[in-house]
PDB file of C-alpha atoms and ligand atoms in Angstrom:
ATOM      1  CA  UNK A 100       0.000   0.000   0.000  1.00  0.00           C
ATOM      2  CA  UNK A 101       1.484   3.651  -1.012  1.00  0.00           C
ATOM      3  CA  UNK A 102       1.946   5.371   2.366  1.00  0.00           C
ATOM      4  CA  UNK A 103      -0.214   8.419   3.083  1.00  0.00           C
ATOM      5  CA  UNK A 104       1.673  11.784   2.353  1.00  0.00           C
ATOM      6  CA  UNK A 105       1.743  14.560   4.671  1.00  0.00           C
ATOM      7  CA  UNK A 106       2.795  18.398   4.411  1.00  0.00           C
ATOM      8  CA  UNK A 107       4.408  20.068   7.523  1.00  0.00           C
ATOM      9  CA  UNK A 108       4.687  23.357   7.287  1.00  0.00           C
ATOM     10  CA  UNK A 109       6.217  24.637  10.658  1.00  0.00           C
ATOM     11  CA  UNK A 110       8.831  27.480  11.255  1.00  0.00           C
ATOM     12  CA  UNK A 111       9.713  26.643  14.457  1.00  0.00           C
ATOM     13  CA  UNK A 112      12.430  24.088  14.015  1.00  0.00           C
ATOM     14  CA  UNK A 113      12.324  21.667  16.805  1.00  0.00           C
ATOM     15  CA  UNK A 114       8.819  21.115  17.032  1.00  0.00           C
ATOM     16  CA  UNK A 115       8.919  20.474  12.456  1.00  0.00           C
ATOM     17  CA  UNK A 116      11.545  17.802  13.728  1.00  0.00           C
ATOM     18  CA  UNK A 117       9.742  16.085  16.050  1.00  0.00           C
ATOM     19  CA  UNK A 118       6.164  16.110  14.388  1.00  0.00           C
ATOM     20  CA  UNK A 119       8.207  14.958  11.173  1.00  0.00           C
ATOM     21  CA  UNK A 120      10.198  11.899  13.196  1.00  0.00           C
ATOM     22  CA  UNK A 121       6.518  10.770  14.513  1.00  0.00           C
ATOM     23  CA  UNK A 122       4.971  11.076  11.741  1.00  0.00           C
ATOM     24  CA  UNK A 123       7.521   9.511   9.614  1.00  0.00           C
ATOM     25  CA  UNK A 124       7.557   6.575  12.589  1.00  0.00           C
ATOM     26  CA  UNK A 125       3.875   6.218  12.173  1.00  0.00           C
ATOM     27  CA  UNK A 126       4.392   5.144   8.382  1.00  0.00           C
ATOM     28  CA  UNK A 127       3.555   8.674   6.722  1.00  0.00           C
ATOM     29  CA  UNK A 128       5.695   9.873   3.747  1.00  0.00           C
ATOM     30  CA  UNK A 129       7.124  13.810   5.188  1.00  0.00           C
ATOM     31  CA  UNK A 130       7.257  16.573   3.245  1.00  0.00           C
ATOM     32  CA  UNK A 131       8.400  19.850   5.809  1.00  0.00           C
ATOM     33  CA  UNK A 132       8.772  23.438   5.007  1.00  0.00           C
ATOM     34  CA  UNK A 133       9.632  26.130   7.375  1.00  0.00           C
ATOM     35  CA  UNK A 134       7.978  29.053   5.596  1.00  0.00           C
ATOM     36  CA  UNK A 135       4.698  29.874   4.322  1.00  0.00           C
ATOM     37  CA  UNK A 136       4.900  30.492   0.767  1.00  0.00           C
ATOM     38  CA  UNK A 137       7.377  27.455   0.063  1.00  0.00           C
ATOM     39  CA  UNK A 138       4.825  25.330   2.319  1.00  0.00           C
ATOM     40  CA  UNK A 139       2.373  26.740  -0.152  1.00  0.00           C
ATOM     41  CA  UNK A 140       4.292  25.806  -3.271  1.00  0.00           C
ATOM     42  CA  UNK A 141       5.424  22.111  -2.161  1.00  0.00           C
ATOM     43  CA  UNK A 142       1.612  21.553  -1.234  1.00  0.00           C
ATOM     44  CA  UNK A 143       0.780  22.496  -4.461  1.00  0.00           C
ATOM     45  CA  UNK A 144       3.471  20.135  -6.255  1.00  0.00           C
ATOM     46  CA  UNK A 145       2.975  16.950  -3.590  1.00  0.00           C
ATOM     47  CA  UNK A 146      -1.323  17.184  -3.217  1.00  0.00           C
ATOM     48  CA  UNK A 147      -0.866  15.152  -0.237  1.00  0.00           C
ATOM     49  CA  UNK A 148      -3.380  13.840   1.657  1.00  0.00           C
ATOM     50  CA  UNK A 149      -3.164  16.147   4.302  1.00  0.00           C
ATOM     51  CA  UNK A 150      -1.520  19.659   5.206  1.00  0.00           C
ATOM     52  CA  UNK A 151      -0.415  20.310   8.939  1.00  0.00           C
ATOM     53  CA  UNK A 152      -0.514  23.936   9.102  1.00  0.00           C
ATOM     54  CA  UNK A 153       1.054  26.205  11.655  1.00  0.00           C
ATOM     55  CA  UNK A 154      -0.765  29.356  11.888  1.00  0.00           C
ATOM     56  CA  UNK A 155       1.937  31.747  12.821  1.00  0.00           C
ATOM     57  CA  UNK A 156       4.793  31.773   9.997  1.00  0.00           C
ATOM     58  CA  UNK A 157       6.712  34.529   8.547  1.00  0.00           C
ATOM     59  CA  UNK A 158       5.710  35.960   5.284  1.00  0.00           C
ATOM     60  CA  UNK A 159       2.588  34.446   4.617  1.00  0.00           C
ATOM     61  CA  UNK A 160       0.744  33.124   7.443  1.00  0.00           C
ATOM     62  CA  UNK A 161      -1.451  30.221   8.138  1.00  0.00           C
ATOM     63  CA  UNK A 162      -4.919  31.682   7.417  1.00  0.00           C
ATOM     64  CA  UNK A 163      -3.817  32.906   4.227  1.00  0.00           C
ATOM     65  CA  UNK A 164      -1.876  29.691   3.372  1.00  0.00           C
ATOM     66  CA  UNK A 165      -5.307  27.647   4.139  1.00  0.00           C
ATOM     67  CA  UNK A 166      -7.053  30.338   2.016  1.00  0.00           C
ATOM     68  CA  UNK A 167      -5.287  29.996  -0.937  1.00  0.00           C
ATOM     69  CA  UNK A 168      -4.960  25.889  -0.666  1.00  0.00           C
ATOM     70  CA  UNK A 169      -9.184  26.030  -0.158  1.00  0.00           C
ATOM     71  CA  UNK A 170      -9.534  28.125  -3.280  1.00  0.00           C
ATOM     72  CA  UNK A 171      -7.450  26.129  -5.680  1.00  0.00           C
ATOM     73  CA  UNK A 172      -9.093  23.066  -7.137  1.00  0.00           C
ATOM     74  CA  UNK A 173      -6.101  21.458  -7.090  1.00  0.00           C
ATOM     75  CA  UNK A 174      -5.736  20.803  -3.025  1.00  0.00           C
ATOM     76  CA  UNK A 175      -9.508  22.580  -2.140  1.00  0.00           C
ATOM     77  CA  UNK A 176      -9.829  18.782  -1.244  1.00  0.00           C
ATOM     78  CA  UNK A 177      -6.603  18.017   0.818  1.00  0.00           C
ATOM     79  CA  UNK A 178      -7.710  18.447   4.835  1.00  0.00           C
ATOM     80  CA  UNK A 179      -5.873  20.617   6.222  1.00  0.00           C
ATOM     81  CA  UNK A 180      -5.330  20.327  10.444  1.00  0.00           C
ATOM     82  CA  UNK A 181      -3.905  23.644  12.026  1.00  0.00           C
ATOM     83  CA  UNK A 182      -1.532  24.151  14.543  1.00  0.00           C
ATOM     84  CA  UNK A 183      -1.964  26.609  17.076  1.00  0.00           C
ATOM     85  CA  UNK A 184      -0.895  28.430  19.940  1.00  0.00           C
ATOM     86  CA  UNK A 185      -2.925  28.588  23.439  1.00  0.00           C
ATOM     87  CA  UNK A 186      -5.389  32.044  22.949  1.00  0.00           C
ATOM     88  CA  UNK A 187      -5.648  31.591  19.370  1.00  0.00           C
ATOM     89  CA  UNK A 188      -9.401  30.963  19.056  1.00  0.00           C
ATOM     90  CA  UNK A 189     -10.063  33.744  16.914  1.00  0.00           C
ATOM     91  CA  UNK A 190      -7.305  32.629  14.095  1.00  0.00           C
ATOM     92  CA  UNK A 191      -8.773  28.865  14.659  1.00  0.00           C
ATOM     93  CA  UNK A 192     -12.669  30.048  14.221  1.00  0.00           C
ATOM     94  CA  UNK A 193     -11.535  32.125  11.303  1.00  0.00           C
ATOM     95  CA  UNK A 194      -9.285  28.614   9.591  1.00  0.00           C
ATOM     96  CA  UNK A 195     -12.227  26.731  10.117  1.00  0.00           C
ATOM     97  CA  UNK A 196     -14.854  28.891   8.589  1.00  0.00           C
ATOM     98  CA  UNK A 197     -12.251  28.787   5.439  1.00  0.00           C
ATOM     99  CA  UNK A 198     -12.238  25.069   5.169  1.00  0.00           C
ATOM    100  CA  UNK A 199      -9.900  23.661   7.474  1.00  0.00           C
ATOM    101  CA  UNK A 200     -10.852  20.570   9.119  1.00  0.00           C
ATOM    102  CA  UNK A 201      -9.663  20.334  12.682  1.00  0.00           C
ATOM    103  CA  UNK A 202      -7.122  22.129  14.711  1.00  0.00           C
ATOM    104  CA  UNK A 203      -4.325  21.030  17.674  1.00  0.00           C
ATOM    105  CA  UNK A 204      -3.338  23.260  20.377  1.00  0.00           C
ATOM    106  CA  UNK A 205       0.367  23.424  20.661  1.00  0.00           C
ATOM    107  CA  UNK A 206       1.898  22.101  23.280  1.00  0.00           C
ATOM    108  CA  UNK A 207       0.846  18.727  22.118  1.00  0.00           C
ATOM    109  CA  UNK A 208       1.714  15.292  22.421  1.00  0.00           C
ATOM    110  CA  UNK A 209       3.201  12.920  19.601  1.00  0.00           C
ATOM    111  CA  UNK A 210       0.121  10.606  20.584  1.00  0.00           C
ATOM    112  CA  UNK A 211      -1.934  13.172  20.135  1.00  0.00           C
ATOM    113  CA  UNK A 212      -0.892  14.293  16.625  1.00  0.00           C
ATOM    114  CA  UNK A 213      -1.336  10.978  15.497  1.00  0.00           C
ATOM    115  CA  UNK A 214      -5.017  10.724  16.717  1.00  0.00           C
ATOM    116  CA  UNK A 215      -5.645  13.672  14.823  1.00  0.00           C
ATOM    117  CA  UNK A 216      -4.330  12.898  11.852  1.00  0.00           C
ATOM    118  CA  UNK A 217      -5.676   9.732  11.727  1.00  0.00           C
ATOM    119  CA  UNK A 218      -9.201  10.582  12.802  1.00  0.00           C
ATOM    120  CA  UNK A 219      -8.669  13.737   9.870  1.00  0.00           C
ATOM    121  CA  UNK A 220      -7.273  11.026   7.287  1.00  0.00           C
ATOM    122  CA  UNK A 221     -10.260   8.373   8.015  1.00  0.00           C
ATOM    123  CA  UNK A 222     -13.007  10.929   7.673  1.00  0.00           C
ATOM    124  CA  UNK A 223     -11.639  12.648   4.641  1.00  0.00           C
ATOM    125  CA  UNK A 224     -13.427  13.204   1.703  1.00  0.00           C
ATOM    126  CA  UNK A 225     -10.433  11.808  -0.682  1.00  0.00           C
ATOM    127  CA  UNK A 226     -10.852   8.538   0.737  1.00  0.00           C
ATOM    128  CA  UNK A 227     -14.587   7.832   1.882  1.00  0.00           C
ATOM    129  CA  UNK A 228     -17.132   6.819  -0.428  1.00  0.00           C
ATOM    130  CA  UNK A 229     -20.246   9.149   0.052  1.00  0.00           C
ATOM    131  CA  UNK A 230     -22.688   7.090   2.440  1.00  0.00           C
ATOM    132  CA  UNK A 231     -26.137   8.599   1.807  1.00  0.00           C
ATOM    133  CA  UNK A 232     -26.610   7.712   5.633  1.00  0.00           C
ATOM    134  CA  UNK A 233     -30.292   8.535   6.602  1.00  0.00           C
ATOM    135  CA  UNK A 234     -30.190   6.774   9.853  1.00  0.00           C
ATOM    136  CA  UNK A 235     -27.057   6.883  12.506  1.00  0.00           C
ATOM    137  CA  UNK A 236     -26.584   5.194  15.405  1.00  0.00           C
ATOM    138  CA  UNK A 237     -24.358   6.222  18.305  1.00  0.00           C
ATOM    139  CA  UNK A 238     -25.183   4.390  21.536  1.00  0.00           C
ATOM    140  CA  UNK A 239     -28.023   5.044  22.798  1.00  0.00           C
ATOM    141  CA  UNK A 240     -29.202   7.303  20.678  1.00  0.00           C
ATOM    142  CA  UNK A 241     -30.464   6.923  16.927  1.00  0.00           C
ATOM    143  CA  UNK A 242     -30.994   9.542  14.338  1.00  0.00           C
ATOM    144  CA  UNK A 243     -33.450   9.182  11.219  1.00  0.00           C
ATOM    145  CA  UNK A 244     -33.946  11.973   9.091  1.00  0.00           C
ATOM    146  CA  UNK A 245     -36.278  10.001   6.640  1.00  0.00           C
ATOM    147  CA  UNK A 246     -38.763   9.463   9.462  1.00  0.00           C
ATOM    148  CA  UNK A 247     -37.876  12.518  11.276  1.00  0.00           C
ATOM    149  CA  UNK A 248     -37.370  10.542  14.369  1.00  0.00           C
ATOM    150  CA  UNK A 249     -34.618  10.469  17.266  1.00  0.00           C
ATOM    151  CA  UNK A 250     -34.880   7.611  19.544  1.00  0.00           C
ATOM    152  CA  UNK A 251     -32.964   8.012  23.165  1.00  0.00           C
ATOM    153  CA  UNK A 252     -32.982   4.698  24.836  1.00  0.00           C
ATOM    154  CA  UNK A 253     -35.230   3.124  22.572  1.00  0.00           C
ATOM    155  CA  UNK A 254     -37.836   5.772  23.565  1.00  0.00           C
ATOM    156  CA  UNK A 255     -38.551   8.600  21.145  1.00  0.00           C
ATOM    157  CA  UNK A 256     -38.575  11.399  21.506  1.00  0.00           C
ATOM    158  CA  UNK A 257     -39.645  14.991  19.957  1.00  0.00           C
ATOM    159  CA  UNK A 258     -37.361  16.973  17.846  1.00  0.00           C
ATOM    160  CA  UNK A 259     -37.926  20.388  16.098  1.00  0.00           C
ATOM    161  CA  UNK A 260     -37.196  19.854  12.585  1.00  0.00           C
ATOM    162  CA  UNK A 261     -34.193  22.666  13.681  1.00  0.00           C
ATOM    163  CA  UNK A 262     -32.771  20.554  16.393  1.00  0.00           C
ATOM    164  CA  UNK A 263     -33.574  17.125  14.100  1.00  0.00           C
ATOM    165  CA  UNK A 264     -30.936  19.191  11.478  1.00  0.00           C
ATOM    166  CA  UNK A 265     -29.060  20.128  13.632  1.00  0.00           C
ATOM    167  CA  UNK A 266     -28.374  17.371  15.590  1.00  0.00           C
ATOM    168  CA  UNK A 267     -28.090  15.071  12.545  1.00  0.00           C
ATOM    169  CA  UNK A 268     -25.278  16.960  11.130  1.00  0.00           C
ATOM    170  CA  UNK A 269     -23.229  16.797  13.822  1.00  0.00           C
ATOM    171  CA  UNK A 270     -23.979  13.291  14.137  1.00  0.00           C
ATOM    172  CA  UNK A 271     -22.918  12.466  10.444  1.00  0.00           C
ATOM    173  CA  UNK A 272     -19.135  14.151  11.607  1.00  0.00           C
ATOM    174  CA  UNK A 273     -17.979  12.988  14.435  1.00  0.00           C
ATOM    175  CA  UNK A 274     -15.186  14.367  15.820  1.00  0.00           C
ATOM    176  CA  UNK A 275     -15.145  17.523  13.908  1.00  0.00           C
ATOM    177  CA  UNK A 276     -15.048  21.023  15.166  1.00  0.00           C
ATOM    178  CA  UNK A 277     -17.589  23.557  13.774  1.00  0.00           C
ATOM    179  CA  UNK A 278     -18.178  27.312  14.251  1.00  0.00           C
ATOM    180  CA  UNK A 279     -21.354  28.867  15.226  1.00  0.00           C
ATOM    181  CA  UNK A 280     -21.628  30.303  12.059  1.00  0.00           C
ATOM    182  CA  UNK A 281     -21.077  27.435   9.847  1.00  0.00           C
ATOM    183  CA  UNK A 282     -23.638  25.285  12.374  1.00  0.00           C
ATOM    184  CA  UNK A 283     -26.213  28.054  11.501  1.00  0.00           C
ATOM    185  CA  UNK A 284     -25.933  28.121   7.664  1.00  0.00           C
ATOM    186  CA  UNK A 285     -25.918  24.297   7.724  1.00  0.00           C
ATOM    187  CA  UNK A 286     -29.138  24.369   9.742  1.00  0.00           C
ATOM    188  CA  UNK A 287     -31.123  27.740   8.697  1.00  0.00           C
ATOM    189  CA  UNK A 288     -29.911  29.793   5.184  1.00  0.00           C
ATOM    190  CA  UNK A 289     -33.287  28.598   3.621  1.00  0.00           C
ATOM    191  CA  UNK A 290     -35.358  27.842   6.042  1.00  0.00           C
ATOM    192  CA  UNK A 291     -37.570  30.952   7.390  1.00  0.00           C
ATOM    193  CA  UNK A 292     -39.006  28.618  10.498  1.00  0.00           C
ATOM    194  CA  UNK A 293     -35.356  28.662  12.405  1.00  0.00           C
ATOM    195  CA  UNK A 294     -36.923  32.107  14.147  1.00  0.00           C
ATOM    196  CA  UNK A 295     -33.606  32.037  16.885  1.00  0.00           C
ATOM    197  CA  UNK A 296     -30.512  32.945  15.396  1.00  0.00           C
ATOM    198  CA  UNK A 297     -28.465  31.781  18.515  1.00  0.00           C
ATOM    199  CA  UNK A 298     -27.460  28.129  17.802  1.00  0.00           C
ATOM    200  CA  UNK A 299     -26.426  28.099  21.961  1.00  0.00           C
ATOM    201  CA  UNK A 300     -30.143  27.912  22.423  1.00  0.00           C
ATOM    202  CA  UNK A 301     -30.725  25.150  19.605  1.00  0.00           C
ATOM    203  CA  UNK A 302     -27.715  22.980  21.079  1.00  0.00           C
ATOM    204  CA  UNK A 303     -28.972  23.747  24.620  1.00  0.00           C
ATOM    205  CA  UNK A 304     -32.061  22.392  23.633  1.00  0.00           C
ATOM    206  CA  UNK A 305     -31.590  19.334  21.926  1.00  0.00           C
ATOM    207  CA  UNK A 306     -29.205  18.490  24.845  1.00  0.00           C
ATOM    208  CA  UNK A 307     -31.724  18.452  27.116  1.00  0.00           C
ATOM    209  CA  UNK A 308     -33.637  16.068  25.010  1.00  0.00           C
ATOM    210  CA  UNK A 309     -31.148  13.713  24.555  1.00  0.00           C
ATOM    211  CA  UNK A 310     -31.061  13.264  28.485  1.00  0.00           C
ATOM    212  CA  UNK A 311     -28.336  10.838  30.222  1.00  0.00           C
ATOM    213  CA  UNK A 312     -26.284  11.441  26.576  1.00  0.00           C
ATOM    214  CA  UNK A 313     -26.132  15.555  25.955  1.00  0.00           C
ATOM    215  CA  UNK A 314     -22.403  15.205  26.189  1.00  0.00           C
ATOM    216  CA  UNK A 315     -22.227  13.263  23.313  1.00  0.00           C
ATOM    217  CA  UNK A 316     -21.999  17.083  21.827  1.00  0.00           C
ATOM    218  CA  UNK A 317     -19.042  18.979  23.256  1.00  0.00           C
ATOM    219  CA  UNK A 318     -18.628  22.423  23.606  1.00  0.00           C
ATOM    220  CA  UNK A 319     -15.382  23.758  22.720  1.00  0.00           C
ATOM    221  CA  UNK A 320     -14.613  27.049  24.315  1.00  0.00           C
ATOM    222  CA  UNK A 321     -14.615  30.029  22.009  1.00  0.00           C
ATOM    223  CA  UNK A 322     -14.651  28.006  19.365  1.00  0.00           C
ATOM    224  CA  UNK A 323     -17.983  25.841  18.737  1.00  0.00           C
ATOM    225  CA  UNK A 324     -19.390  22.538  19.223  1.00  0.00           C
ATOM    226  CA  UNK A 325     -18.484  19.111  17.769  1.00  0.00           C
ATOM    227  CA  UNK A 326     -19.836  15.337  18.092  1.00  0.00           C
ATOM    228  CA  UNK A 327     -17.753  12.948  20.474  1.00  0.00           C
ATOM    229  CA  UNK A 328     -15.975  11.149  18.053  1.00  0.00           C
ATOM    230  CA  UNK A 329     -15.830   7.957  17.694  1.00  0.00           C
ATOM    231  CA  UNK A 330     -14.065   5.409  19.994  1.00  0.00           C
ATOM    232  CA  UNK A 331     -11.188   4.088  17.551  1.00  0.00           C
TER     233      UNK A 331
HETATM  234 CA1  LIG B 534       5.005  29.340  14.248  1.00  0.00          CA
END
């Protein structure tokens, strides 16, 4: 089997070292650049199938790196995880919103990487075949949009069609981070019936209803909400 190809793009030195020996460890083929704009250009010529991203280089920076990768149909497809510094929500709700797919908080562990980037590499959109999942299952709980019905212990129980949407598209990506924002134009840009704005009070809501198993959606401070994921 080819080995999986990964872009590092990293200007501080040590930590490019020891995310590329881990990586490289873990059976991934390494490309590393230090700078933005080369990081750019080598992601460009490799199209791996993913781009670790640190979001504070010289030159060009991260955001603008994931901006011009997302607007190229060349590697609008590759996932792309940022790497961040503690207090940079702002940067990391801004990479998300352009397309990136999940974000680490430096200091991090080498374990950790590697659950990221292998959660990131098994959910990506290069790789899986499009399920046209109506139903999920996690637990307890089970999800069907076709008969608008969410069942919580085998008991069901009565969704909005808001919190139904809502709840369903979290559901169908577990593990992955999204904004406020992107939560609300996945739930409400056509629909006139989602009357609140605030998703807090949509999430709060279906929480409640799923009981025992609300924190099988996680809040992630300044930043959003995502699904547990998946126990690998
Ligand atoms: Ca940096």
């Amino acid at each position: 089997m080819e080995r999986e190809k990964i872009v590092v793009i990293e200007d501080e030195a040590d930590i490019r070292e020891v995310t590329e020996y881990n990586l490289t460890r873990e059976g991934y083929q390494v490309h590393a650049s230090p700078d933005g704009e080369q990081g750019l250009q080598l992601v460009k010529k490799v199209v791996p199938d993913l781009v670790l991203l640190d979001l504070m280089l010289p030159g060009l920076d991260g955001i603008e790196v994931c901006r011009a990768l997302k607007s190229d149909p060349l590697t609008r497809a590759v996932p792309v995880i940022m790497v961040t510094a503690k207090g940079e929500e702002s940067d990391i709700v801004l990479g998300l919103g352009m397309g990136a797919d999940d974000y680490v908080t430096k200091p991090f562990s080498p374990k950790e990487l590697i659950a990221r980037v292998k959660a990131v590499l098994r959910r990506s959109p290069l790789k899986a075949e499009l399920t046209n999942q109506t139903r999920i299952e996690r637990g307890e709980v089970t999800i069907d949009i076709e008969r608008h019905e969410v069942r919580v212990e085998g008991v069901s129980v009565s969704f909005t069609a808001t919190e139904l949407k809502l709840l369903y598209f979290l559901a169908s990506h577990p593990g992955r981070v999204f904004t406020r924002d992107h939560l609300l134009s996945r739930i409400g840009c056509e629909d006139t019936f989602v009357v609140d704005r605030n998703i807090d009070v949509h999430v709060r809501s279906v929480r409640k209803k799923l009981d025992k198993h609300r924190d099988l959606i996680e809040t992630i401070r300044g930043i959003g909400y995502r699904f547990q994921d998946e126990p690998s």
